[in-house]
Short mmCIF file of C-alpha atoms and ligand atoms in Angstrom, two decimals:
data_model
loop_
_atom_site.label_atom_id
_atom_site.label_comp_id
_atom_site.label_asym_id
_atom_site.label_seq_id
_atom_site.Cartn_x
_atom_site.Cartn_y
_atom_site.Cartn_z
CA UNK A 997 17.86 25.38 -42.84
CA UNK A 998 14.75 25.68 -40.60
CA UNK A 999 15.30 27.11 -37.14
CA UNK A 1000 15.45 24.42 -34.46
CA UNK A 1001 12.45 24.53 -32.19
CA UNK A 1002 13.59 24.25 -28.59
CA UNK A 1003 10.52 22.41 -27.36
CA UNK A 1004 10.84 19.67 -29.99
CA UNK A 1005 12.85 17.25 -27.87
CA UNK A 1006 11.31 18.09 -24.53
CA UNK A 1007 8.92 15.49 -23.13
CA UNK A 1008 5.28 16.59 -22.84
CA UNK A 1009 4.59 18.27 -19.47
CA UNK A 1010 2.67 15.32 -17.96
CA UNK A 1011 5.59 12.99 -18.69
CA UNK A 1012 8.13 15.45 -17.29
CA UNK A 1013 6.06 15.82 -14.15
CA UNK A 1014 5.78 12.03 -13.68
CA UNK A 1015 9.50 11.70 -14.25
CA UNK A 1016 10.25 14.28 -11.55
CA UNK A 1017 7.77 12.64 -9.19
CA UNK A 1018 9.29 9.23 -9.87
CA UNK A 1019 12.76 10.57 -9.08
CA UNK A 1020 11.46 12.08 -5.83
CA UNK A 1021 9.81 8.82 -4.82
CA UNK A 1022 13.07 7.02 -5.57
CA UNK A 1023 14.91 9.50 -3.34
CA UNK A 1024 12.33 9.00 -0.58
CA UNK A 1025 12.77 5.23 -0.87
CA UNK A 1026 16.55 5.55 -0.47
CA UNK A 1027 16.00 7.78 2.57
CA UNK A 1028 13.64 5.17 4.07
CA UNK A 1029 16.35 2.52 3.75
CA UNK A 1030 18.15 4.33 6.58
CA UNK A 1031 15.03 4.73 8.72
CA UNK A 1032 15.46 4.24 12.47
CA UNK A 1033 12.28 6.01 13.53
CA UNK A 1034 11.32 2.89 15.52
CA UNK A 1035 13.10 -0.36 16.45
CA UNK A 1036 11.66 -2.57 13.71
CA UNK A 1037 14.60 -1.90 11.38
CA UNK A 1038 16.84 -3.86 13.78
CA UNK A 1039 15.14 -7.19 13.05
CA UNK A 1040 13.75 -6.89 9.51
CA UNK A 1041 15.88 -7.85 6.49
CA UNK A 1042 15.20 -4.59 4.67
CA UNK A 1043 12.76 -1.73 4.28
CA UNK A 1044 9.84 -2.57 1.99
CA UNK A 1045 8.84 0.70 0.38
CA UNK A 1046 5.80 1.40 -1.80
CA UNK A 1047 5.97 0.68 -5.52
CA UNK A 1048 4.06 1.64 -8.62
CA UNK A 1049 3.89 4.41 -11.19
CA UNK A 1050 4.44 7.98 -10.02
CA UNK A 1051 1.34 8.88 -12.05
CA UNK A 1052 -0.86 6.43 -10.08
CA UNK A 1053 -4.29 7.84 -9.25
CA UNK A 1054 -5.05 4.95 -6.93
CA UNK A 1055 -2.96 4.04 -3.89
CA UNK A 1056 -3.53 0.79 -1.99
CA UNK A 1057 -2.31 0.73 1.60
CA UNK A 1058 -1.78 -2.50 3.54
CA UNK A 1059 -0.51 -3.17 7.05
CA UNK A 1060 3.15 -4.15 6.89
CA UNK A 1061 5.31 -6.43 4.75
CA UNK A 1062 5.06 -10.14 5.47
CA UNK A 1063 7.77 -12.79 5.54
CA UNK A 1064 8.03 -13.04 1.74
CA UNK A 1065 7.94 -9.27 1.21
CA UNK A 1066 10.72 -8.88 3.78
CA UNK A 1067 12.89 -11.30 1.80
CA UNK A 1068 12.10 -9.86 -1.63
CA UNK A 1069 11.91 -6.17 -0.67
CA UNK A 1070 8.61 -5.52 -2.48
CA UNK A 1071 5.08 -5.04 -1.09
CA UNK A 1072 2.33 -7.62 -1.53
CA UNK A 1073 4.28 -10.35 -3.30
CA UNK A 1074 3.36 -13.20 -0.90
CA UNK A 1075 0.05 -15.11 -0.53
CA UNK A 1076 -1.98 -11.99 0.44
CA UNK A 1077 -0.47 -10.16 -2.53
CA UNK A 1078 -1.43 -12.92 -4.95
CA UNK A 1079 -5.00 -12.82 -3.67
CA UNK A 1080 -5.03 -9.03 -3.93
CA UNK A 1081 -3.83 -9.25 -7.55
CA UNK A 1082 -6.58 -11.75 -8.42
CA UNK A 1083 -9.29 -9.65 -6.77
CA UNK A 1084 -8.06 -6.46 -8.46
CA UNK A 1085 -8.18 -8.31 -11.78
CA UNK A 1086 -11.74 -9.51 -11.06
CA UNK A 1087 -12.70 -5.93 -10.22
CA UNK A 1088 -11.28 -4.82 -13.59
CA UNK A 1089 -8.31 -2.98 -12.09
CA UNK A 1090 -4.77 -3.46 -13.33
CA UNK A 1091 -2.32 -3.55 -10.41
CA UNK A 1092 0.39 -2.08 -12.64
CA UNK A 1093 -1.44 1.28 -12.68
CA UNK A 1094 -1.72 1.34 -8.86
CA UNK A 1095 0.82 2.41 -6.28
CA UNK A 1096 0.93 -0.26 -3.55
CA UNK A 1097 2.38 0.48 -0.14
CA UNK A 1098 2.13 -0.31 3.56
CA UNK A 1099 1.40 1.57 6.79
CA UNK A 1100 4.57 0.15 8.33
CA UNK A 1101 7.61 -0.39 6.13
CA UNK A 1102 9.46 -3.06 8.12
CA UNK A 1103 8.31 -6.64 8.86
CA UNK A 1104 7.43 -7.19 12.51
CA UNK A 1105 7.50 -10.81 13.61
CA UNK A 1106 7.97 -13.27 16.45
CA UNK A 1107 10.57 -15.94 15.90
CA UNK A 1108 9.17 -19.45 16.58
CA UNK A 1109 11.90 -21.93 15.84
CA UNK A 1110 12.71 -21.43 12.19
CA UNK A 1111 9.42 -19.67 11.46
CA UNK A 1112 8.82 -15.95 11.61
CA UNK A 1113 5.24 -15.30 12.65
CA UNK A 1114 3.55 -12.02 11.77
CA UNK A 1115 3.20 -9.68 14.78
CA UNK A 1116 0.90 -6.66 14.73
CA UNK A 1117 2.61 -3.28 14.72
CA UNK A 1118 1.71 -1.18 17.76
CA UNK A 1119 0.28 2.36 17.72
CA UNK A 1120 3.72 3.98 18.18
CA UNK A 1121 5.22 2.04 15.27
CA UNK A 1122 2.27 2.90 13.04
CA UNK A 1123 2.42 6.59 13.98
CA UNK A 1124 6.17 6.87 13.40
CA UNK A 1125 5.89 5.18 10.02
CA UNK A 1126 2.92 7.38 9.02
CA UNK A 1127 5.54 10.04 8.24
CA UNK A 1128 6.67 7.99 5.21
CA UNK A 1129 3.14 7.32 4.09
CA UNK A 1130 2.37 11.05 4.27
CA UNK A 1131 5.49 11.81 2.22
CA UNK A 1132 4.42 9.25 -0.41
CA UNK A 1133 0.98 10.88 -0.68
CA UNK A 1134 2.46 14.38 -0.89
CA UNK A 1135 4.39 13.29 -3.97
CA UNK A 1136 1.77 11.07 -5.59
CA UNK A 1137 -1.30 13.26 -4.92
CA UNK A 1138 -3.63 10.30 -5.54
CA UNK A 1139 -7.31 10.68 -6.42
CA UNK A 1140 -8.27 7.83 -4.11
CA UNK A 1141 -6.61 5.81 -1.38
CA UNK A 1142 -7.79 2.33 -0.38
CA UNK A 1143 -7.26 1.30 3.24
CA UNK A 1144 -6.78 -2.47 3.30
CA UNK A 1145 -7.68 -3.38 6.88
CA UNK A 1146 -7.67 -1.85 10.33
CA UNK A 1147 -3.99 -0.84 10.58
CA UNK A 1148 -4.14 1.15 7.34
CA UNK A 1149 -7.41 2.75 8.43
CA UNK A 1150 -5.89 3.78 11.77
CA UNK A 1151 -2.77 5.14 10.12
CA UNK A 1152 -4.64 7.10 7.46
CA UNK A 1153 -7.28 8.56 9.78
CA UNK A 1154 -4.88 9.21 12.66
CA UNK A 1155 -7.37 7.69 15.09
CA UNK A 1156 -9.30 4.46 15.69
CA UNK A 1157 -12.21 4.04 13.28
CA UNK A 1158 -14.50 0.98 13.20
CA UNK A 1159 -13.58 -1.07 10.13
CA UNK A 1160 -16.80 -3.11 10.15
CA UNK A 1161 -18.95 0.02 10.38
CA UNK A 1162 -17.12 1.97 7.65
CA UNK A 1163 -16.31 -0.88 5.29
CA UNK A 1164 -17.29 -0.05 1.69
CA UNK A 1165 -17.61 3.67 2.54
CA UNK A 1166 -15.52 6.52 1.20
CA UNK A 1167 -14.19 8.69 4.04
CA UNK A 1168 -11.64 11.51 3.88
CA UNK A 1169 -8.09 11.29 5.18
CA UNK A 1170 -6.74 14.01 7.48
CA UNK A 1171 -5.62 15.84 4.29
CA UNK A 1172 -8.99 15.52 2.60
CA UNK A 1173 -8.13 12.75 0.09
CA UNK A 1174 -11.03 10.30 -0.50
CA UNK A 1175 -10.37 7.04 1.34
CA UNK A 1176 -12.18 3.80 0.53
CA UNK A 1177 -12.35 1.39 3.46
CA UNK A 1178 -12.14 -2.36 3.00
CA UNK A 1179 -10.68 -5.48 4.60
CA UNK A 1180 -7.14 -6.77 4.33
CA UNK A 1181 -6.72 -9.69 1.87
CA UNK A 1182 -5.12 -11.77 4.68
CA UNK A 1183 -8.52 -11.75 6.37
CA UNK A 1184 -9.94 -13.63 3.36
CA UNK A 1185 -7.12 -16.18 3.56
CA UNK A 1186 -8.02 -16.96 7.17
CA UNK A 1187 -11.68 -17.88 6.45
CA UNK A 1188 -11.89 -21.67 6.66
CA UNK A 1189 -15.41 -22.31 5.35
CA UNK A 1190 -15.33 -22.41 1.53
CA UNK A 1191 -18.70 -20.79 1.00
CA UNK A 1192 -17.99 -18.01 3.50
CA UNK A 1193 -14.61 -17.42 1.91
CA UNK A 1194 -16.19 -17.17 -1.54
CA UNK A 1195 -18.79 -14.67 -0.32
CA UNK A 1196 -16.17 -12.58 1.48
CA UNK A 1197 -14.04 -12.53 -1.66
CA UNK A 1198 -16.98 -11.32 -3.76
CA UNK A 1199 -17.65 -8.49 -1.30
CA UNK A 1200 -13.95 -7.53 -1.39
CA UNK A 1201 -14.00 -7.46 -5.20
CA UNK A 1202 -17.15 -5.30 -5.08
CA UNK A 1203 -15.36 -2.90 -2.67
CA UNK A 1204 -12.39 -2.65 -5.04
CA UNK A 1205 -14.70 -1.98 -7.99
CA UNK A 1206 -15.95 1.13 -6.16
CA UNK A 1207 -12.65 2.81 -6.96
CA UNK A 1208 -13.46 3.07 -10.67
CA UNK A 1209 -15.55 6.28 -10.68
CA UNK A 1210 -12.57 8.07 -9.10
CA UNK A 1211 -10.15 7.11 -11.86
CA UNK A 1212 -9.85 8.62 -15.29
N1 URA B 2586 0.42 -7.75 4.01
C1 URA B 2586 0.53 -6.41 3.94
O1 URA B 2586 -0.17 -5.68 4.60
N2 URA B 2586 1.43 -5.91 3.14
C2 URA B 2586 2.22 -6.63 2.39
O2 URA B 2586 3.04 -6.08 1.67
C3 URA B 2586 2.06 -8.03 2.45
C4 URA B 2586 1.17 -8.56 3.26
#
């Protein structure tokens, strides 16, 4: 009988590494569910942590979950998420290979009657939540991060940076990871003029397409 080779049933190293990373991200997510680093947890339904493959080379960072994301518990599943998915598709990028997350992991809102209106997170909330974002990057070690809008840019750079000036450029985060700057998809949803909206969408798709040279 031939001797059994020990390595035969072991997964290849890349798979084993992804599996370990995935488990660590899962553990981080469970830890975040108990987060009280700022007061937003008191009002939100649940934490909305990042999601995507542990092997993702590309990480997309938004602002904070919206009303729908707060209900469902997943990032970018509302109107801005649908637009993001369409634009990624147009840019030739499959969302399922990306890790999608937010600068702030709880929904911040103002209650107006039955409606919950989006409220911008303040600098303290963004800074406290940057701890989670940093922990996600430490595990994922992405090749490229995309900052979707001003909040993500502030969180990732650790200081105020002009979005309009840097849009379409690749900067470096505080840890040296390449960071592509673009607008938030919600910005596109707010443009009323059809032609302007179409142009802005095309520019956003072109920004997203700039990620491709960074990905293998
Ligand atoms: N806007 C964001 O920034 N993130 C989401 O998850 C949804 C909307």
